[in-house]
Coordinates of C-alpha atoms in Angstrom, one line a residue:
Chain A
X4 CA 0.0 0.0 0.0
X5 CA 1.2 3.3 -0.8
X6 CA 1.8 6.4 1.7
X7 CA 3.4 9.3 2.4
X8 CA 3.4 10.8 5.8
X9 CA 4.4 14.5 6.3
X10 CA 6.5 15.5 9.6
X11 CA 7.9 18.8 10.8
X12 CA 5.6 21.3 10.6
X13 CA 4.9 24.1 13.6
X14 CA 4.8 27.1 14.8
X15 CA 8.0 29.1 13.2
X16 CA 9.3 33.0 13.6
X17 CA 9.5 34.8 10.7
X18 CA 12.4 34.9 9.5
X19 CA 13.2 31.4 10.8
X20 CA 13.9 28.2 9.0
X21 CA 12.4 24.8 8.9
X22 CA 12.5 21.2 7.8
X23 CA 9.6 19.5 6.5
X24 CA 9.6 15.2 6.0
X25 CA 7.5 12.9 3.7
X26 CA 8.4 9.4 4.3
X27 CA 7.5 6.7 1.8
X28 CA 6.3 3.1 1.7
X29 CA 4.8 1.4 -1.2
X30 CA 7.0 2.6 -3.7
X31 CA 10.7 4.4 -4.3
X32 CA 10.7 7.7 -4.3
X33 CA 14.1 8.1 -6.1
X34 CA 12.1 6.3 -8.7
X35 CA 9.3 8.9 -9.2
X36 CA 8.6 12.6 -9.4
X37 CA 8.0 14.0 -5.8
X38 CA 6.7 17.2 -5.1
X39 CA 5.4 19.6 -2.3
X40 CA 2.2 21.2 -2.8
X41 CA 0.8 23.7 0.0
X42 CA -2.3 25.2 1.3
X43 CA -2.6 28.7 3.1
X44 CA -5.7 28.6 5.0
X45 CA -9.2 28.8 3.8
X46 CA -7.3 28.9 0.1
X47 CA -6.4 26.9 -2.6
X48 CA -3.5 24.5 -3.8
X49 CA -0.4 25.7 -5.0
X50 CA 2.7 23.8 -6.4
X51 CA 5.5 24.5 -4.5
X52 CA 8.8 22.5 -5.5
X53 CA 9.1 18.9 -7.5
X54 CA 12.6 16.5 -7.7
X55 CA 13.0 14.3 -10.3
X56 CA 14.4 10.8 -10.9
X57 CA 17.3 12.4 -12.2
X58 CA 17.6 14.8 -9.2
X59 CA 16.8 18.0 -10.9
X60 CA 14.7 20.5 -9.2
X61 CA 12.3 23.1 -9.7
X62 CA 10.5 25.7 -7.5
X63 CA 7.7 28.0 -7.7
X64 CA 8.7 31.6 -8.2
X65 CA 7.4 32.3 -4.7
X66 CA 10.2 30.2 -2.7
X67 CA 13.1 30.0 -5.3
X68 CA 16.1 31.1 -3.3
X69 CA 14.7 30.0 -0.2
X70 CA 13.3 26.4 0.2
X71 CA 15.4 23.2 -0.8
X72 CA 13.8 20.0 -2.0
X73 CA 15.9 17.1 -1.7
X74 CA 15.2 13.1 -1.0
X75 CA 17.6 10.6 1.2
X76 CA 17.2 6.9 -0.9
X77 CA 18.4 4.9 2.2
X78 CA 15.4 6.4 3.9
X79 CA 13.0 6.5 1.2
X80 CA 12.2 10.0 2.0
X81 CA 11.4 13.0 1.1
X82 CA 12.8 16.7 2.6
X83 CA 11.7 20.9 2.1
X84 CA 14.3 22.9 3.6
X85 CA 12.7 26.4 4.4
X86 CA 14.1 29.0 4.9
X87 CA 13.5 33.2 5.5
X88 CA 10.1 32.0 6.3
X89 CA 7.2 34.6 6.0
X90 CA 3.4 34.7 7.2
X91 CA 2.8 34.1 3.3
X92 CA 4.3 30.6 3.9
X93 CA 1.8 29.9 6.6
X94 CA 0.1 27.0 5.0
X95 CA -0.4 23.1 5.2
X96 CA 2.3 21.3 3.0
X97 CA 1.3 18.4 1.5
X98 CA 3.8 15.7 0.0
X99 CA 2.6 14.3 -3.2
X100 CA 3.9 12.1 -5.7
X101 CA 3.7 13.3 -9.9
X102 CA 2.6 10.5 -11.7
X103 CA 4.6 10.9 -15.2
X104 CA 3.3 8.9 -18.1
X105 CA 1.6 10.8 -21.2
X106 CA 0.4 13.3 -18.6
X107 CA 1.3 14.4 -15.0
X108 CA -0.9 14.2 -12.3
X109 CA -0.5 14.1 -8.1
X110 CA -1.6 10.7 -7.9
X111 CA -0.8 9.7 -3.9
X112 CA -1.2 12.6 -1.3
X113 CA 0.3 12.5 2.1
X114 CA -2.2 13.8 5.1
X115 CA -0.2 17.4 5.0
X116 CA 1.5 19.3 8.0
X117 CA 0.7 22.8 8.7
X118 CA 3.7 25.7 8.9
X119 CA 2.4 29.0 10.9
X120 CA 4.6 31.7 10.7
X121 CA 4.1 34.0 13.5
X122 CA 5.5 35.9 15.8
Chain B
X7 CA 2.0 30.8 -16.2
X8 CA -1.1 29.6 -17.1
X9 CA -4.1 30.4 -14.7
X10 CA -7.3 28.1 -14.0
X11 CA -10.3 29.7 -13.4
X12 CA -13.5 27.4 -11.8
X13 CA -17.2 28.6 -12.6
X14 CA -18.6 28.7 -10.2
X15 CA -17.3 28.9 -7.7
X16 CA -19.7 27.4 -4.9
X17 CA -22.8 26.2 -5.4
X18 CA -25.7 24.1 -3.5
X19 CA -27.1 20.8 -4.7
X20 CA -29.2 18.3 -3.6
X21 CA -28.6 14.3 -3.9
X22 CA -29.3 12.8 -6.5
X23 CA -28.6 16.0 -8.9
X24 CA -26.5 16.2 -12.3
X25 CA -24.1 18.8 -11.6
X26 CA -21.5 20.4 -14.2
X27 CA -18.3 22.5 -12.7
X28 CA -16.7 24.2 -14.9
X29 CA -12.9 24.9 -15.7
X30 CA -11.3 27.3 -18.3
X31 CA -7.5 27.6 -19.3
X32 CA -5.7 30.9 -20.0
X33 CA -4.1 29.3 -22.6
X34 CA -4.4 26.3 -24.6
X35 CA -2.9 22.9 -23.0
X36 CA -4.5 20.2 -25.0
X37 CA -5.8 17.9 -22.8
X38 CA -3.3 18.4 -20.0
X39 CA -6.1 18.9 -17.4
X40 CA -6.9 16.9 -14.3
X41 CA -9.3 16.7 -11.4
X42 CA -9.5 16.5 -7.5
X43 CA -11.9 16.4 -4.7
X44 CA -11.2 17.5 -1.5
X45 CA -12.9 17.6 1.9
X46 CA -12.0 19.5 5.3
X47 CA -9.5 18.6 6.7
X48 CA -8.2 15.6 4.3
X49 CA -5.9 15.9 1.2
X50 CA -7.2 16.2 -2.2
X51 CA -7.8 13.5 -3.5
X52 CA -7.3 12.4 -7.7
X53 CA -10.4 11.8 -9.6
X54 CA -9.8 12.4 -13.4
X55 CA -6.7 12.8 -15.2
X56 CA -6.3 13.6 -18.6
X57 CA -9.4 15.2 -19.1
X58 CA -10.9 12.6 -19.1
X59 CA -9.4 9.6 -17.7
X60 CA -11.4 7.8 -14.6
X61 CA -8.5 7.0 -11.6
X62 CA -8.8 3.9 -10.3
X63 CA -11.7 3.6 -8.1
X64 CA -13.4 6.4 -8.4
X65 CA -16.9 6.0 -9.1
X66 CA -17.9 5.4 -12.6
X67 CA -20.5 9.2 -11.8
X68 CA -17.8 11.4 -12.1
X69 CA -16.4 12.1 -15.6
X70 CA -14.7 14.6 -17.3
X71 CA -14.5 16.4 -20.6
X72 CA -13.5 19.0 -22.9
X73 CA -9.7 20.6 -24.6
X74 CA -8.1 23.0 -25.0
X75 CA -9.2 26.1 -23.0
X76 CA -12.7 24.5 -21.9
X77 CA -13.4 21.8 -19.4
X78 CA -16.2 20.2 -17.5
X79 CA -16.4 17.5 -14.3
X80 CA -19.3 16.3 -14.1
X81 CA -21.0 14.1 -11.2
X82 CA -24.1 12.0 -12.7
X83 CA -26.2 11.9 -9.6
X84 CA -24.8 13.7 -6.6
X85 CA -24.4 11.5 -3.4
X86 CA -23.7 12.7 0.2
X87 CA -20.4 11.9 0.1
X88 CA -19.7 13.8 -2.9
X89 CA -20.4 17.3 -1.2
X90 CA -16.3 18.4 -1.1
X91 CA -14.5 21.4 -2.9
X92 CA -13.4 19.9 -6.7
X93 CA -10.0 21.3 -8.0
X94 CA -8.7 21.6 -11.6
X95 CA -5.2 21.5 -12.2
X96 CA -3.1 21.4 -15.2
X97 CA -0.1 19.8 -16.3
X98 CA 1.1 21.0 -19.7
X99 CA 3.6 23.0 -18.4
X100 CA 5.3 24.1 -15.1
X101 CA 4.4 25.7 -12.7
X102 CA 1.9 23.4 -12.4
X103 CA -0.8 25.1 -11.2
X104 CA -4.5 24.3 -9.6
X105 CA -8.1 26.2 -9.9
X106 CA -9.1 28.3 -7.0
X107 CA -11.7 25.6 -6.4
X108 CA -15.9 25.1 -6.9
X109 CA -17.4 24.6 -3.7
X110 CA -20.2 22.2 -3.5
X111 CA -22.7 22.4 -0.5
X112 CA -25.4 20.7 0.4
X113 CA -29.3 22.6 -0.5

């Protein structure tokens, strides 16, 4: 069975950093697309940051230059290094894996963890 | 990038209704277009990819249509479990990027 379970969420300064988990079972994630997706509150989803197989990354405009996505394969999991953290960032962060045939879709979700930044 | 735009965006139904949400591309992105439900408090969950593409166990009264610019989900006959917040999202090119969501709520 699949799933993906989110750790490391709180309540953070702004300014201040963070590390956000998402680990694995069911599958290899160095073997698939994994991304972070987040959710301010009362809003809609927003992409944040995907790795590839190949270990390329990408970021959404709004946290390039401050978050890090990266994976450990001994520990099938996944990471989101934040960083210069703002009340903007104040969301849930979901895990999710990208699904990459023909099309791309988020096809396995992980239950989220929610980042307040406040002072 | 390209932005999603839901119509509408809430409505009320009642079980057993046909309902039709609406999604419309900025741009053009083929069929690149997929759909998720989502209720308080849970992720969202995948219902149609592709346009229109049924995910694995999802029940055969959703289904999904259209290309190009223009897209509909529909739900055959509403149930109670099916009263969630429905998300486009599309995939033809990064950043990938969601709908602001149609809202469905019980009459």
């Amino acid at each position: 069975e699949v799933q993906l379970v989110e750790s490391g969420g709180g309540l953070i300064q702004p300014g201040g950093s963070l590390r956000l988990s998402c680990a694995a079972s069911g599958f290899t994630v160095s073997s698939n697309y994994m991304t972070w997706v987040r959710q301010a509150p009362g809003k809609g989803l927003e992409w944040v940051s995907v790795i590839y197989t190949d270990g390329r990354t990408s970021y959404a405009d709004s946290v390039k230059g401050r978050f890090t996505i990266s994976r450990d394969n001994s520990k099938n999991t996944l990471y989101l290094q934040m960083n210069s953290l703002s009340a903007d960032d104040t969301a849930v962060y979901y895990c999710a894996r990208l699904f990459d045939t023909a099309i791309q879709y988020f096809d396995y979700w992980g239950q989220g963890t929610l980042v307040t930044v406040s002072s | 990038d390209i932005q999603m735009t839901h119509s509408p965006s809430s409505l009320s139904a009642s079980v057993g209704d046909r309902l039709t949400i609406t999604c419309r591309a900025s741009q053009s992105i083929s069929r690149y277009l997929n759909w998720y439900q989502q209720k308080p408090g849970e992720a969202p969950k995948l219902l149609i990819y592709a346009a229109s593409s049924l995910q694995s166990g999802v029940p055969s009264r959703f289904s999904g249509s259209g290309s190009g610019t223009d897209f509909t989900l529909t739900i055959s006959s509403l149930q109670p479990e099916d009263f969630a917040t429905y998300y486009c999202q599309q995939s033809y090119i990064t950043p990938w990027t969601f709908g602001q969501g149609t809202k469905v709520e019980i009459k």
